[in-house]
């Protein structure tokens, strides 16, 4: 399970990196094309959707490394078992929240798909991007569940 | 429970969870904001709000500027420009007393002109400056302090991530914010330099002068500094003319940064990968804090707390500068106990409407707030810059915090100058942006 989640996180990271590179190239090309008077409508939309993928794809990996900013000036002084318990509670709460969020994003994507909603300029069906963001949050939820069990199960210092 | 009371309870619960659980600030804001919103309206409304708000902020065109500005900084960082900048500055200032400390601050300022992060600046400058100052037998208090204080310029000098986030959150123009920031940045940099001069006057043995470089050496060191200047110029020019969006300016700068550093042979495929990976992680962190703050603010707004506080304070009929110092007091305190960006976003829903109601210019308020949060990053117990400097240099944390303390008056004085001359320090330049 752990290896599976690790592997998927890395795959998503790769997707995020590609999305970031495309973002740079597309926005740069758009500036160039405007300077050359060959306007290319609709880049704003694609840039926005790519931007959503960039962040969503980095979610599981960032959590795996526990990179998110935390205020631990008090809790770092607590004894190790207490710290582990607190980490487990935190992971559980976060997993619940992001589980709900994933579910809501899927519903939201369904709504858009069924309503046949398209982006304004390009008339692009954008629900796949919403599902993409949902995948990022779904895997984040899995990572949190995994980290909760790690915090409960192992001895010694909890993973930072 | 009445609306405002629910809001106050929400803030209290959030702070308790933040301090007593091991949960990231972004997640707490999301969680409390979501549950609070459900209590204030209905669970169904909260579910829908969560999905649509998160998708809305993730796919917001304006927010794509965050990963792109982070990417420019990371590329420059991975290409190793800090080294070149340091040596170039050293050639010009190294022969003065405390010259290496001044070099550190000026090189940090130059690096900050392309990087929006203080921790990246602290890490790179520690790696370059601390060994150099050790060789010249600089006192630890001068060594550590100059790196930590210099690094804080990373969040201040444009492109600054804090200003970008402030602009996105309040709907202010990022171009105006960046231009309004130029004079405050210069003032703070000069005051920090003056602090070094002051310290070395009182303790001449803390920072002995180095050898003088020849003019030939000085000019030969310049080309790398020029690259940074070009990138900075491109970003600022693009934002100034208003021909491109902030996202496009950042994208073009990233593209140019890759091209220039590859041409100079400084950027390998591996380093580029490192820069992209770091960008993904950092922007994910920043983005989640922004998303958390947005949801939390949504909750506070439905409780009516921000407008309630604003009404209450205006009923007190205090002079507006007193209220402003009270707000700043909160930021200093907040900056001491939690990450500056996180605190900024937690507090903006309350303090921003208040400042606007008091009649302060939003662009000017952004500069003051950024200065204060900048200062928070060198203050104990969570001043992040000091942690990085201590971690990178092996100088004890206590010494680093003590050394950084010398520079606090420089920040306070900058804030006072901004308050006394709001037009000449901020508005004069920000008004020129279209």
Coordinates of C-alpha atoms in Angstrom, one line a residue:
Chain A
X1 CA 0.0 0.0 0.0
X2 CA 2.7 2.4 1.0
X3 CA 4.7 1.7 -2.1
X4 CA 1.6 2.0 -4.3
X5 CA 0.8 5.5 -2.8
X6 CA 4.4 6.6 -3.2
X7 CA 4.5 5.5 -6.8
X8 CA 1.2 7.2 -7.6
X9 CA 2.4 10.4 -5.9
X10 CA 5.4 10.5 -8.1
X11 CA 3.4 9.9 -11.2
X12 CA 1.2 12.8 -10.3
X13 CA 4.2 14.9 -9.6
X14 CA 5.5 14.2 -13.1
X15 CA 2.1 15.3 -14.5
X16 CA 2.3 18.5 -12.4
X17 CA 5.8 19.2 -13.7
X18 CA 4.7 18.8 -17.3
X19 CA 1.7 21.0 -16.6
X20 CA 4.0 23.7 -15.2
X21 CA 6.3 23.5 -18.2
X22 CA 3.3 23.8 -20.6
X23 CA 2.0 26.8 -18.5
X24 CA 5.3 28.7 -19.0
X25 CA 5.5 27.9 -22.7
X26 CA 1.9 28.7 -23.4
X27 CA 1.8 32.0 -21.6
X28 CA 5.2 33.0 -23.1
X29 CA 3.9 32.0 -26.6
X30 CA 0.8 34.1 -26.0
X31 CA 2.8 37.2 -25.2
X32 CA 5.0 36.6 -28.3
X33 CA 1.9 36.1 -30.6
X34 CA 0.3 39.2 -29.3
X35 CA 3.5 41.2 -30.0
X36 CA 3.4 39.8 -33.6
X37 CA -0.2 40.7 -33.9
X38 CA -1.4 37.1 -34.3
X39 CA -3.8 36.9 -31.4
X40 CA -4.6 33.5 -30.1
X41 CA -7.8 33.6 -28.1
X42 CA -8.4 31.3 -25.2
X43 CA -5.0 30.8 -23.7
X44 CA -6.3 32.3 -20.4
X45 CA -8.6 29.4 -20.1
X46 CA -6.0 26.7 -20.7
X47 CA -3.5 28.5 -18.4
X48 CA -6.1 28.5 -15.6
X49 CA -6.9 24.8 -16.1
X50 CA -3.2 23.9 -16.2
X51 CA -2.6 26.0 -13.1
X52 CA -5.2 23.9 -11.3
X53 CA -3.4 20.7 -12.3
X54 CA 0.0 22.1 -11.2
X55 CA -1.1 22.5 -7.6
X56 CA -3.4 19.5 -7.4
X57 CA -0.8 17.1 -8.7
X58 CA 1.7 18.3 -6.1
X59 CA -0.7 17.7 -3.2
X60 CA 0.1 14.0 -2.3
X61 CA 3.9 14.4 -2.6
X62 CA 4.0 17.6 -0.5
X63 CA 2.0 15.8 2.2
X64 CA 4.2 12.7 2.0
X65 CA 7.1 14.9 2.9
X66 CA 5.0 16.8 5.5
X67 CA 6.1 20.0 3.9
X68 CA 3.0 22.0 4.9
X69 CA 3.6 24.8 7.3
X70 CA 2.7 23.8 10.9
X71 CA 2.9 25.7 14.2
X72 CA 4.7 23.3 16.5
X73 CA 6.3 25.6 19.1
X74 CA 4.1 24.0 21.8
X75 CA 3.6 20.4 20.6
X76 CA 7.3 19.8 19.9
X77 CA 7.9 19.9 23.6
X78 CA 5.3 17.2 24.3
X79 CA 6.4 13.6 25.0
X80 CA 6.7 11.4 22.0
X81 CA 3.6 9.2 22.5
X82 CA 1.5 12.4 22.9
X83 CA 3.0 13.8 19.8
X84 CA 2.2 10.7 17.9
X85 CA -1.4 10.6 19.1
X86 CA -1.9 14.3 18.2
X87 CA -0.4 13.7 14.7
X88 CA -2.8 10.7 14.2
X89 CA -5.8 12.9 15.3
X90 CA -4.7 15.6 12.9
X91 CA -4.2 13.2 10.0
X92 CA -7.7 11.7 10.7
X93 CA -9.4 15.1 10.7
X94 CA -7.6 16.2 7.6
X95 CA -8.4 12.9 5.8
X96 CA -12.1 13.3 6.6
X97 CA -12.0 16.9 5.3
X98 CA -10.2 16.0 2.1
X99 CA -12.4 12.9 1.6
X100 CA -15.4 15.1 1.6
X101 CA -13.7 17.5 -0.7
X102 CA -12.8 14.8 -3.2
X103 CA -16.4 13.6 -3.2
X104 CA -17.7 17.1 -3.7
X105 CA -15.3 17.7 -6.5
X106 CA -16.4 14.6 -8.3
X107 CA -20.0 15.7 -7.9
X108 CA -19.2 19.1 -9.1
X109 CA -17.5 17.6 -12.2
X110 CA -20.5 15.4 -12.8
X111 CA -22.8 18.5 -12.7
X112 CA -20.6 20.3 -15.2
X113 CA -20.5 17.2 -17.5
X114 CA -24.2 16.5 -17.4
X115 CA -25.1 20.2 -17.9
X116 CA -22.8 20.1 -20.9
X117 CA -21.1 23.3 -19.7
X118 CA -18.2 24.5 -21.8
X119 CA -15.5 27.1 -21.3
X120 CA -16.4 30.5 -22.6
X121 CA -14.0 31.2 -25.4
X122 CA -12.7 27.8 -26.5
X123 CA -15.9 25.9 -25.9
X124 CA -13.8 23.3 -24.2
X125 CA -15.4 20.6 -22.0
X126 CA -13.5 21.2 -18.8
X127 CA -14.9 18.6 -16.5
X128 CA -11.8 16.4 -17.0
X129 CA -9.7 19.0 -15.3
X130 CA -12.1 19.0 -12.3
X131 CA -11.7 15.2 -12.1
X132 CA -7.9 15.8 -12.3
X133 CA -8.0 18.0 -9.2
X134 CA -10.2 15.4 -7.5
X135 CA -7.6 12.8 -8.2
X136 CA -5.0 15.0 -6.5
X137 CA -7.2 15.4 -3.4
X138 CA -8.2 11.7 -3.4
X139 CA -4.6 10.6 -3.3
X140 CA -3.9 13.2 -0.6
X141 CA -6.6 11.6 1.4
X142 CA -5.0 8.2 1.0
X143 CA -1.6 9.6 2.0
X144 CA -3.2 11.1 5.2
X145 CA -4.8 7.8 6.1
X146 CA -1.5 6.0 5.6
X147 CA 0.3 8.6 7.8
X148 CA -2.3 8.2 10.5
X149 CA -1.6 4.5 10.7
X150 CA 2.1 5.2 10.7
X151 CA 1.7 7.6 13.6
X152 CA -0.3 5.1 15.5
X153 CA 1.8 2.0 14.7
X154 CA 5.4 2.8 14.8
X155 CA 7.5 3.6 17.8
X156 CA 10.0 6.4 18.1
X157 CA 9.7 9.9 16.7
X158 CA 6.8 10.6 14.4
X159 CA 7.7 11.4 10.8
X160 CA 8.2 15.1 10.4
Chain B
X1 CA -25.3 31.2 18.6
X2 CA -25.3 34.7 17.1
X3 CA -23.3 35.3 13.9
X4 CA -20.3 37.3 15.3
X5 CA -20.1 35.0 18.4
X6 CA -19.8 32.0 16.1
X7 CA -17.1 33.9 14.2
X8 CA -15.1 34.5 17.5
X9 CA -15.6 30.9 18.5
X10 CA -14.3 29.8 15.1
X11 CA -11.1 31.9 15.5
X12 CA -10.6 30.5 19.0
X13 CA -11.1 26.9 17.8
X14 CA -8.7 27.5 14.9
X15 CA -6.0 28.9 17.1
X16 CA -6.4 26.0 19.6
X17 CA -6.1 23.4 16.9
X18 CA -3.2 25.2 15.4
X19 CA -1.2 25.2 18.6
X20 CA -2.3 21.9 20.2
X21 CA -2.6 19.6 17.2
X22 CA 0.1 18.7 14.8
X23 CA -1.9 19.9 11.8
X24 CA -0.8 22.3 9.0
X25 CA -2.1 25.8 9.2
X26 CA -3.7 25.5 5.7
X27 CA -5.7 22.4 6.8
X28 CA -6.9 24.0 10.0
X29 CA -8.3 27.0 8.1
X30 CA -10.0 24.8 5.6
X31 CA -11.5 22.6 8.3
X32 CA -12.7 25.3 10.7
X33 CA -13.9 27.4 7.8
X34 CA -15.9 24.5 6.4
X35 CA -17.5 23.3 9.7
X36 CA -18.2 26.9 10.7
X37 CA -19.8 27.7 7.4
X38 CA -22.0 24.6 7.8
X39 CA -23.1 25.8 11.3
X40 CA -23.7 29.4 10.1
X41 CA -25.7 28.3 7.0
X42 CA -26.5 24.6 6.3
X43 CA -24.5 21.5 5.8
X44 CA -25.7 21.2 2.2
X45 CA -24.6 24.8 1.5
X46 CA -21.2 24.1 3.0
X47 CA -20.7 20.9 0.9
X48 CA -21.4 22.8 -2.3
X49 CA -19.3 25.8 -1.2
X50 CA -16.3 23.6 -0.5
X51 CA -16.3 21.9 -3.9
X52 CA -17.0 25.0 -6.0
X53 CA -14.7 27.3 -4.0
X54 CA -11.8 24.9 -4.2
X55 CA -12.2 24.4 -7.9
X56 CA -12.8 28.1 -8.3
X57 CA -9.6 29.1 -6.6
X58 CA -7.5 26.3 -8.1
X59 CA -8.6 27.3 -11.6
X60 CA -8.4 31.0 -11.0
X61 CA -6.2 32.6 -13.7
X62 CA -4.8 35.2 -11.3
X63 CA -3.5 32.6 -8.9
X64 CA -1.4 30.9 -11.6
X65 CA 1.1 33.7 -10.9
X66 CA 2.1 32.0 -7.7
X67 CA 3.9 28.9 -9.2
X68 CA 5.4 31.0 -11.9
X69 CA 7.0 33.6 -9.7
X70 CA 8.3 30.8 -7.5
X71 CA 9.7 29.0 -10.6
X72 CA 11.7 32.1 -11.6
X73 CA 13.3 32.3 -8.2
X74 CA 14.0 28.5 -8.0
X75 CA 15.6 28.5 -11.5
X76 CA 18.0 31.3 -10.5
X77 CA 18.6 29.6 -7.2
X78 CA 19.4 26.2 -8.8
X79 CA 21.5 27.8 -11.5
X80 CA 23.7 29.1 -8.7
X81 CA 23.4 32.8 -9.4
X82 CA 23.8 33.6 -5.7
X83 CA 27.5 32.7 -5.9
X84 CA 28.1 35.0 -8.7
X85 CA 26.1 37.8 -7.2
X86 CA 28.0 37.5 -3.9
X87 CA 31.4 37.6 -5.6
X88 CA 30.4 40.6 -7.8
X89 CA 29.2 42.6 -4.8
X90 CA 32.3 41.6 -2.8
X91 CA 34.6 43.1 -5.4
X92 CA 32.9 46.4 -4.9
X93 CA 32.4 46.5 -1.1
X94 CA 34.7 43.9 0.4
X95 CA 37.5 46.3 1.3
X96 CA 35.3 48.3 3.7
X97 CA 35.0 47.6 7.4
X98 CA 32.2 45.1 7.8
X99 CA 32.3 44.9 4.0
X100 CA 31.5 41.2 3.8
X101 CA 28.4 41.8 5.9
X102 CA 27.4 44.7 3.6
X103 CA 28.1 42.4 0.6
X104 CA 25.8 39.8 2.1
X105 CA 23.0 42.3 2.5
X106 CA 23.4 43.8 -1.0
X107 CA 23.8 40.4 -2.6
X108 CA 20.6 39.2 -0.8
X109 CA 18.8 42.3 -2.0
X110 CA 19.9 41.6 -5.6
X111 CA 18.9 37.9 -5.3
X112 CA 15.6 39.0 -3.8
X113 CA 14.9 41.0 -6.9
X114 CA 14.3 37.8 -8.6
X115 CA 13.3 35.5 -5.8
X116 CA 10.2 36.0 -3.8
X117 CA 11.1 33.8 -0.9
X118 CA 13.1 34.5 2.3
X119 CA 14.0 30.9 3.1
X120 CA 15.5 30.4 -0.3
X121 CA 17.5 33.6 0.1
X122 CA 18.5 32.6 3.7
X123 CA 19.6 29.1 2.5
X124 CA 21.6 30.2 -0.5
X125 CA 23.2 33.2 1.3
X126 CA 24.2 31.1 4.3
X127 CA 26.0 28.7 2.0
X128 CA 28.0 31.5 0.3
X129 CA 28.4 34.2 2.9
X130 CA 29.0 32.4 6.2
X131 CA 32.2 30.6 5.0
X132 CA 33.5 33.8 3.5
X133 CA 32.9 35.7 6.7
X134 CA 34.5 32.9 8.7
X135 CA 37.7 33.2 6.6
X136 CA 37.9 36.9 7.5
X137 CA 37.3 36.2 11.2
X138 CA 34.0 38.0 11.4
X139 CA 32.2 37.9 14.8
X140 CA 29.3 35.4 14.9
X141 CA 26.9 38.1 15.8
X142 CA 27.7 40.1 12.7
X143 CA 27.9 37.0 10.5
X144 CA 24.6 35.5 11.4
X145 CA 22.6 38.7 11.7
X146 CA 23.6 40.0 8.3
X147 CA 22.5 36.8 6.6
X148 CA 19.2 36.6 8.5
X149 CA 18.3 40.3 8.0
X150 CA 19.4 40.2 4.4
X151 CA 17.3 37.2 3.7
X152 CA 14.2 38.9 4.9
X153 CA 14.5 41.2 1.9
X154 CA 13.4 38.1 -0.1
X155 CA 9.8 38.5 0.8
X156 CA 9.9 42.3 0.6
X157 CA 11.7 43.2 -2.7
X158 CA 9.5 42.5 -5.8
X159 CA 8.6 40.0 -7.0
X160 CA 7.4 39.2 -3.5
X161 CA 5.2 36.2 -2.8
X162 CA 3.6 37.9 0.2
X163 CA 2.7 40.9 -2.0
X164 CA 1.4 38.6 -4.8
X165 CA -0.8 36.8 -2.3
X166 CA -2.0 40.1 -0.7
X167 CA -2.8 41.4 -4.1
X168 CA -4.8 38.3 -5.2
X169 CA -6.6 38.3 -1.9
X170 CA -7.6 41.9 -1.8
X171 CA -8.1 42.3 -5.6
X172 CA -5.4 45.0 -5.8
X173 CA -3.1 45.3 -8.9
X174 CA 0.1 43.3 -8.5
X175 CA 1.9 45.8 -10.7
X176 CA 0.9 48.7 -8.4
X177 CA 1.9 46.7 -5.4
X178 CA 5.3 45.9 -6.8
X179 CA 6.0 49.5 -7.9
X180 CA 4.8 50.9 -4.6
X181 CA 7.2 48.6 -3.0
X182 CA 10.4 49.9 -4.6
X183 CA 11.0 52.9 -2.3
X184 CA 10.2 51.0 0.9
X185 CA 12.6 48.2 -0.2
X186 CA 15.4 50.7 -0.8
X187 CA 14.7 52.4 2.6
X188 CA 14.9 49.1 4.5
X189 CA 18.0 47.9 2.6
X190 CA 19.8 51.2 3.4
X191 CA 18.7 51.1 7.0
X192 CA 20.0 47.5 7.4
X193 CA 23.3 48.6 5.8
X194 CA 23.4 51.5 8.2
X195 CA 22.9 49.0 11.1
X196 CA 26.0 47.2 9.9
X197 CA 28.0 50.4 9.8
X198 CA 26.7 51.2 13.3
X199 CA 27.7 47.8 14.6
X200 CA 31.2 47.9 13.1
X201 CA 31.7 51.5 14.4
X202 CA 31.1 50.2 17.9
X203 CA 32.9 46.9 17.5
X204 CA 35.6 47.5 14.9
X205 CA 37.0 44.0 15.5
X206 CA 33.7 42.3 14.6
X207 CA 34.1 42.8 10.8
X208 CA 37.7 43.5 9.7
X209 CA 38.1 44.9 6.2
X210 CA 39.2 42.6 3.3
X211 CA 41.7 43.4 0.5
X212 CA 40.8 46.0 -2.1
X213 CA 39.9 44.6 -5.6
X214 CA 41.2 46.3 -8.7
X215 CA 38.8 48.1 -11.1
X216 CA 39.4 45.4 -13.7
X217 CA 38.3 42.7 -11.3
X218 CA 35.3 44.7 -10.3
X219 CA 34.0 45.1 -13.9
X220 CA 34.8 41.5 -14.8
X221 CA 32.5 40.3 -12.0
X222 CA 29.5 42.2 -13.3
X223 CA 28.0 40.1 -16.2
X224 CA 26.2 37.6 -13.8
X225 CA 24.7 40.5 -11.9
X226 CA 23.5 41.8 -15.2
X227 CA 21.5 38.7 -15.9
X228 CA 19.5 39.2 -12.8
X229 CA 19.0 42.9 -13.6
X230 CA 17.7 41.9 -17.0
X231 CA 15.2 39.5 -15.6
X232 CA 14.1 42.0 -12.9
X233 CA 13.8 44.7 -15.6
X234 CA 11.7 42.5 -17.9
X235 CA 9.2 41.7 -15.1
X236 CA 8.9 45.3 -13.9
X237 CA 8.7 46.8 -17.4
X238 CA 6.0 44.3 -18.4
X239 CA 4.0 45.0 -15.3
X240 CA 4.5 48.8 -15.6
X241 CA 3.2 49.0 -19.1
X242 CA 0.2 46.8 -18.3
X243 CA 0.7 45.1 -21.7
X244 CA 0.8 41.7 -20.1
X245 CA -0.8 40.1 -17.1
X246 CA 1.3 39.3 -14.0
X247 CA 1.0 35.6 -14.9
X248 CA 2.5 36.3 -18.4
X249 CA 5.3 38.5 -16.9
X250 CA 6.2 35.7 -14.6
X251 CA 6.0 33.1 -17.4
X252 CA 8.2 35.1 -19.7
X253 CA 10.7 35.7 -16.9
X254 CA 10.8 31.9 -16.2
X255 CA 11.4 31.2 -19.8
X256 CA 14.1 33.8 -20.1
X257 CA 15.7 32.5 -16.9
X258 CA 16.0 29.0 -18.4
X259 CA 17.4 30.4 -21.6
X260 CA 19.9 32.7 -20.1
X261 CA 21.2 30.3 -17.5
X262 CA 21.4 27.5 -20.0
X263 CA 23.4 29.7 -22.4
X264 CA 25.8 30.6 -19.5
X265 CA 26.2 26.9 -18.9
X266 CA 24.8 27.2 -15.4
X267 CA 21.6 25.1 -15.8
X268 CA 21.7 21.4 -16.4
X269 CA 18.7 19.2 -17.0
X270 CA 19.1 17.8 -13.5
X271 CA 19.1 21.3 -11.9
X272 CA 16.1 22.3 -13.9
X273 CA 14.3 19.2 -12.6
X274 CA 15.3 20.2 -9.1
X275 CA 13.9 23.7 -9.7
X276 CA 10.6 22.4 -11.0
X277 CA 10.2 19.9 -8.1
X278 CA 10.9 22.6 -5.5
X279 CA 8.5 24.9 -7.3
X280 CA 5.7 22.3 -7.2
X281 CA 6.2 21.7 -3.5
X282 CA 6.5 25.3 -2.5
X283 CA 3.6 26.5 -4.6
X284 CA 1.4 23.6 -3.3
X285 CA 2.1 24.9 0.2
X286 CA 1.4 28.5 -0.6
X287 CA -1.7 27.6 -2.6
X288 CA -3.2 25.5 0.1
X289 CA -2.7 28.4 2.6
X290 CA -4.4 30.7 0.2
X291 CA -7.3 28.2 -0.4
X292 CA -7.6 27.7 3.4
X293 CA -7.7 31.4 4.0
X294 CA -10.4 31.9 1.3
X295 CA -12.7 29.3 2.9
X296 CA -12.0 30.6 6.4
X297 CA -12.8 34.2 5.2
X298 CA -16.0 32.9 3.6
X299 CA -17.0 31.6 7.0
X300 CA -16.1 34.8 8.8
X301 CA -18.0 36.9 6.3
X302 CA -21.2 35.0 6.7
X303 CA -20.9 35.4 10.5
X304 CA -20.7 39.2 10.0
X305 CA -17.7 39.4 12.4
X306 CA -15.4 41.5 10.2
X307 CA -17.9 44.2 9.7
X308 CA -18.9 44.0 13.4
X309 CA -15.3 44.6 14.5
X310 CA -14.9 47.4 12.1
X311 CA -18.1 49.1 13.4
X312 CA -17.0 48.5 17.0
X313 CA -13.6 50.0 16.4
X314 CA -14.9 53.0 14.6
X315 CA -17.4 53.6 17.5
X316 CA -14.4 53.9 19.8
X317 CA -13.4 57.0 17.8
X318 CA -9.7 56.4 18.3
X319 CA -7.2 58.3 16.0
X320 CA -6.6 56.1 13.0
X321 CA -2.8 55.8 13.6
X322 CA -3.5 54.3 17.0
X323 CA -5.7 51.6 15.5
X324 CA -3.0 51.0 12.9
X325 CA -0.4 50.5 15.5
X326 CA -2.7 48.1 17.3
X327 CA -3.1 46.2 14.1
X328 CA 0.6 46.2 13.6
X329 CA 1.1 45.0 17.1
X330 CA -1.1 42.0 16.3
X331 CA 1.1 41.3 13.2
X332 CA 4.3 41.5 15.2
X333 CA 2.9 39.2 17.8
X334 CA 1.5 36.9 15.1
X335 CA 4.7 36.9 13.1
X336 CA 6.5 35.8 16.3
X337 CA 4.3 32.8 16.8
X338 CA 3.5 31.6 13.4
X339 CA 4.5 31.6 9.8
X340 CA 4.2 35.1 8.3
X341 CA 2.3 34.2 5.2
X342 CA -0.2 32.0 7.1
X343 CA -0.8 34.7 9.7
X344 CA -1.2 37.4 7.0
X345 CA -4.0 35.4 5.4
X346 CA -5.7 34.4 8.6
X347 CA -5.8 38.0 9.7
X348 CA -6.6 39.8 6.5
X349 CA -10.3 39.0 6.5
X350 CA -10.5 41.0 9.8
X351 CA -7.9 43.7 9.4
X352 CA -8.1 44.6 5.8
X353 CA -11.7 45.9 5.8
X354 CA -10.8 47.8 9.0
X355 CA -7.8 49.5 7.4
X356 CA -9.8 50.4 4.4
X357 CA -12.6 51.8 6.6
X358 CA -10.0 53.9 8.4
X359 CA -9.2 55.4 5.0
X360 CA -5.8 53.9 4.4
X361 CA -4.7 53.3 0.8
X362 CA -4.8 49.5 0.1
X363 CA -1.5 49.6 -1.8
X364 CA 0.2 51.5 1.0
X365 CA -1.3 49.2 3.7
X366 CA 0.1 46.2 1.7
X367 CA 3.6 47.6 2.0
X368 CA 3.3 48.2 5.7
X369 CA 1.9 44.8 6.4
X370 CA 4.6 43.2 4.3
X371 CA 7.3 45.1 6.2
X372 CA 5.9 43.9 9.5
X373 CA 5.6 40.3 8.4
X374 CA 9.1 40.5 7.0
X375 CA 10.3 41.5 10.4
X376 CA 8.5 38.6 12.0
X377 CA 10.7 36.2 10.1
X378 CA 13.7 37.1 12.2
X379 CA 11.9 37.3 15.6
X380 CA 11.9 34.4 18.1
X381 CA 10.5 31.8 18.6
X382 CA 9.5 30.9 15.1
X383 CA 11.5 33.4 13.0
X384 CA 12.0 31.1 10.0
X385 CA 15.1 32.9 8.6
X386 CA 17.0 32.4 11.8
X387 CA 16.2 28.7 11.8
X388 CA 17.5 28.4 8.3
X389 CA 20.7 30.4 9.0
X390 CA 21.3 28.4 12.2
X391 CA 20.7 25.1 10.4
X392 CA 22.9 25.9 7.5
X393 CA 25.8 27.5 9.4
X394 CA 25.9 25.6 12.7
X395 CA 25.8 28.8 14.7
X396 CA 23.5 28.3 17.7
X397 CA 19.9 29.4 17.3
X398 CA 20.1 31.7 20.3
X399 CA 23.1 33.5 18.9
X400 CA 21.3 33.9 15.5
X401 CA 18.2 35.4 17.2
X402 CA 20.4 37.7 19.3
X403 CA 22.3 38.8 16.2
X404 CA 19.1 39.5 14.3
X405 CA 17.8 41.7 17.1
X406 CA 20.2 44.5 16.1
X407 CA 18.2 45.0 12.9
X408 CA 14.8 45.3 14.4
X409 CA 15.1 49.1 14.8
X410 CA 15.7 49.3 11.0
X411 CA 12.3 47.7 10.4
X412 CA 10.5 49.8 12.9
X413 CA 12.1 53.0 11.5
X414 CA 11.1 52.0 8.0
X415 CA 7.5 51.6 9.1
X416 CA 7.5 55.0 10.8
X417 CA 8.9 56.6 7.6
X418 CA 6.1 55.0 5.6
X419 CA 3.5 56.3 8.0
X420 CA 4.9 59.8 8.0
X421 CA 5.4 60.0 4.2
X422 CA 2.8 57.7 2.7
X423 CA 2.8 59.6 -0.6
X424 CA 6.5 60.0 -1.2
X425 CA 7.3 56.4 -0.2
X426 CA 4.6 54.4 -1.9
X427 CA 1.9 56.2 -3.8
X428 CA 4.2 58.3 -5.9
X429 CA 5.4 55.2 -7.8
X430 CA 2.3 53.0 -7.6
X431 CA 0.2 55.7 -9.1
X432 CA 2.3 55.7 -12.2
X433 CA 1.3 52.1 -13.1
X434 CA -1.6 51.9 -15.5

